[in-house]
XYZ file of C-alpha atoms in Angstrom:
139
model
C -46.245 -23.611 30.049
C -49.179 -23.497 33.115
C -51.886 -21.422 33.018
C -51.183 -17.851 34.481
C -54.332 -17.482 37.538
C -55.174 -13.892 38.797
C -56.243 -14.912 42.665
C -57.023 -11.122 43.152
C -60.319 -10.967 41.093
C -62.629 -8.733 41.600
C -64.803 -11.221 43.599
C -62.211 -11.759 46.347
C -60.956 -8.221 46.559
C -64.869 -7.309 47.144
C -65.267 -9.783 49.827
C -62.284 -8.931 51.577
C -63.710 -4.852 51.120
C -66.610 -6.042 52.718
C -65.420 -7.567 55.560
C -63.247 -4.674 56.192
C -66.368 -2.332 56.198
C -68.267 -4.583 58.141
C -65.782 -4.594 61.016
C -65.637 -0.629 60.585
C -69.483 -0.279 60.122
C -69.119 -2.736 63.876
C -66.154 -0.078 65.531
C -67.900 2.728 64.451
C -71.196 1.568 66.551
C -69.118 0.924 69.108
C -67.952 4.209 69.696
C -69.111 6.865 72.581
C -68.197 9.665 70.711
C -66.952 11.592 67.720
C -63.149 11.303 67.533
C -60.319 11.415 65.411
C -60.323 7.241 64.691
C -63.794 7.370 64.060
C -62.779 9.813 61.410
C -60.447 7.656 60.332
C -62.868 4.915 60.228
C -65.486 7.098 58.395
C -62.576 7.887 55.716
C -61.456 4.180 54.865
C -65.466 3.536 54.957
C -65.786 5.800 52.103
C -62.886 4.157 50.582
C -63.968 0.558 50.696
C -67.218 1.571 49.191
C -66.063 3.163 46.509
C -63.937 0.057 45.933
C -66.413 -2.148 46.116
C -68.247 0.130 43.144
C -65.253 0.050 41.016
C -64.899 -3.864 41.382
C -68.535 -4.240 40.048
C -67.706 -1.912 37.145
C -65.159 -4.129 36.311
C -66.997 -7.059 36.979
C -69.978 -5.837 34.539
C -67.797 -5.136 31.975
C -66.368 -8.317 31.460
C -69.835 -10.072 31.479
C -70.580 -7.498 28.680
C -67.474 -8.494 26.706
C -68.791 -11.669 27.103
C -72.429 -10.320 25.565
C -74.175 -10.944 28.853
C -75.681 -7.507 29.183
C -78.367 -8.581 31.101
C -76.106 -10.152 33.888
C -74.429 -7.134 33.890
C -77.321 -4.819 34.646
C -78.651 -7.015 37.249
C -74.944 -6.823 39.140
C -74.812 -3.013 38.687
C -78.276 -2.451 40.223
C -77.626 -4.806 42.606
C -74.685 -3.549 43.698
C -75.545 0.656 43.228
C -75.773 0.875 46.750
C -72.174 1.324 47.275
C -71.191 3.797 44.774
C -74.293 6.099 46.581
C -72.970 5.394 50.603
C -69.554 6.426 49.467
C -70.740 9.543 47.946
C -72.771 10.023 50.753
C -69.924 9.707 53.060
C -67.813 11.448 50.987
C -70.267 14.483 51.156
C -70.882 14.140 54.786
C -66.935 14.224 55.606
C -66.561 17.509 53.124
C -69.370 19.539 54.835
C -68.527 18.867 58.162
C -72.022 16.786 58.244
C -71.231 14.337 61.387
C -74.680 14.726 62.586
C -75.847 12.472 60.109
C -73.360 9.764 60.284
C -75.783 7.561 62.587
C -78.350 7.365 59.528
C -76.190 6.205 57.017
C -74.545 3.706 59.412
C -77.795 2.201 60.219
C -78.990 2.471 56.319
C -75.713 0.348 55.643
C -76.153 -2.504 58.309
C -78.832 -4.232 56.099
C -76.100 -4.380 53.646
C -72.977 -6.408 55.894
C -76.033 -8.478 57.826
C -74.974 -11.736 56.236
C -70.885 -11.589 57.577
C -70.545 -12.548 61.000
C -67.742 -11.320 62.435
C -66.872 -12.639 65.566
C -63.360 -11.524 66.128
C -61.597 -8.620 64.375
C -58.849 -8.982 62.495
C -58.088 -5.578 61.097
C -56.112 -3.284 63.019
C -56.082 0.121 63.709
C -53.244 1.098 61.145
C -55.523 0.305 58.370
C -57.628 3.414 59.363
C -54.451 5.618 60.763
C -54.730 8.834 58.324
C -57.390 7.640 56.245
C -59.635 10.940 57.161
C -56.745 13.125 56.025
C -56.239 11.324 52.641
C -59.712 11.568 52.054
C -59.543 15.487 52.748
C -56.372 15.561 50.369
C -58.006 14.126 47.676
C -61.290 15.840 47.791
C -59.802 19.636 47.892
C-alpha cells in the first residue's frame, strides 16, 4: 500500500490565494472608476485574505502538535497581516466605506511585491458575484 499525499496543503493553497490577490490587488489599480467588478474584486479580495489567515491557523497548529510553539508564533505574526486587510475590507464593504479603498490597496502592495505577474490568468468569473456573497454572509 503507497503512501496517501495531500498536494492541497496549506502552503500551495496560500500561494495560489496569493497570486489570485495579487492579480486583483493589479485589476483593481487598473481601474478608472468605482464599478460593480471592482466590487466584485474587492469581495473575493476579502475572501482570499481571510483564506490566507485560516491556512496559517492551520499551518501553526500543526507545528504546535509537533511542540514547535515558537515556529508557530513567528508564522502567525508574520502572517497577521491578512486576517487585519480582510477585516478591513470586510468593514469597508459593510459601511459603504469606498473612499478608503485606495489606502488599503496601497498598504497591501508591500505585501504581493515579490510575485511578478506578467500575464493574468484568472478570469473574470472568479470575481462574478463575489460582492453579493460577501453582503449575504455579513447580514
Amino acid at each position: 500500500m503507497s503512501r496517501v499525499v495531500n498536494v492541497d496543503n496549506p502552503g500551495k493553497i496560500r500561494s495560489q490565494l496569493m497570486r489570485t490577490s495579487a492579480e486583483l490587488l493589479r485589476h483593481l489599480s487598473q481601474k478608472a472608476e468605482l464599478d460593480d467588478e471592482a466590487k466584485d474584486m474587492t469581495a473575493l479580495l476579502a475572501f482570499c485574505l481571510r483564506d490566507i489567515d485560516d491556512g496559517i491557523e492551520a499551518s501553526a497548529a500543526v507545528w504546535e502538535k509537533r511542540d514547535y510553539w515558537l515556529k508557530a508564533e513567528q508564522l502567525r505574526q508574520r502572517w497577521a497581516w491578512a486576517g487585519s486587510a480582510a477585516a478591513r475590507l470586510e468593514s469597508l464593504i459593510r459601511t459603504g466605506a469606498w473612499e478608503t479603498l485606495p489606502a488599503i490597496m496601497a498598504g497591501l502592495f508591500g505585501y504581493f511585491a515579490e510575485i511578478k505577474i506578467t500575464k493574468f490568468t484568472r478570469h473574470s468569473s472568479e470575481w462574478q458575484g463575489a460582492y453579493q456573497r460577501l453582503i449575504n454572509e455579513l447580514n
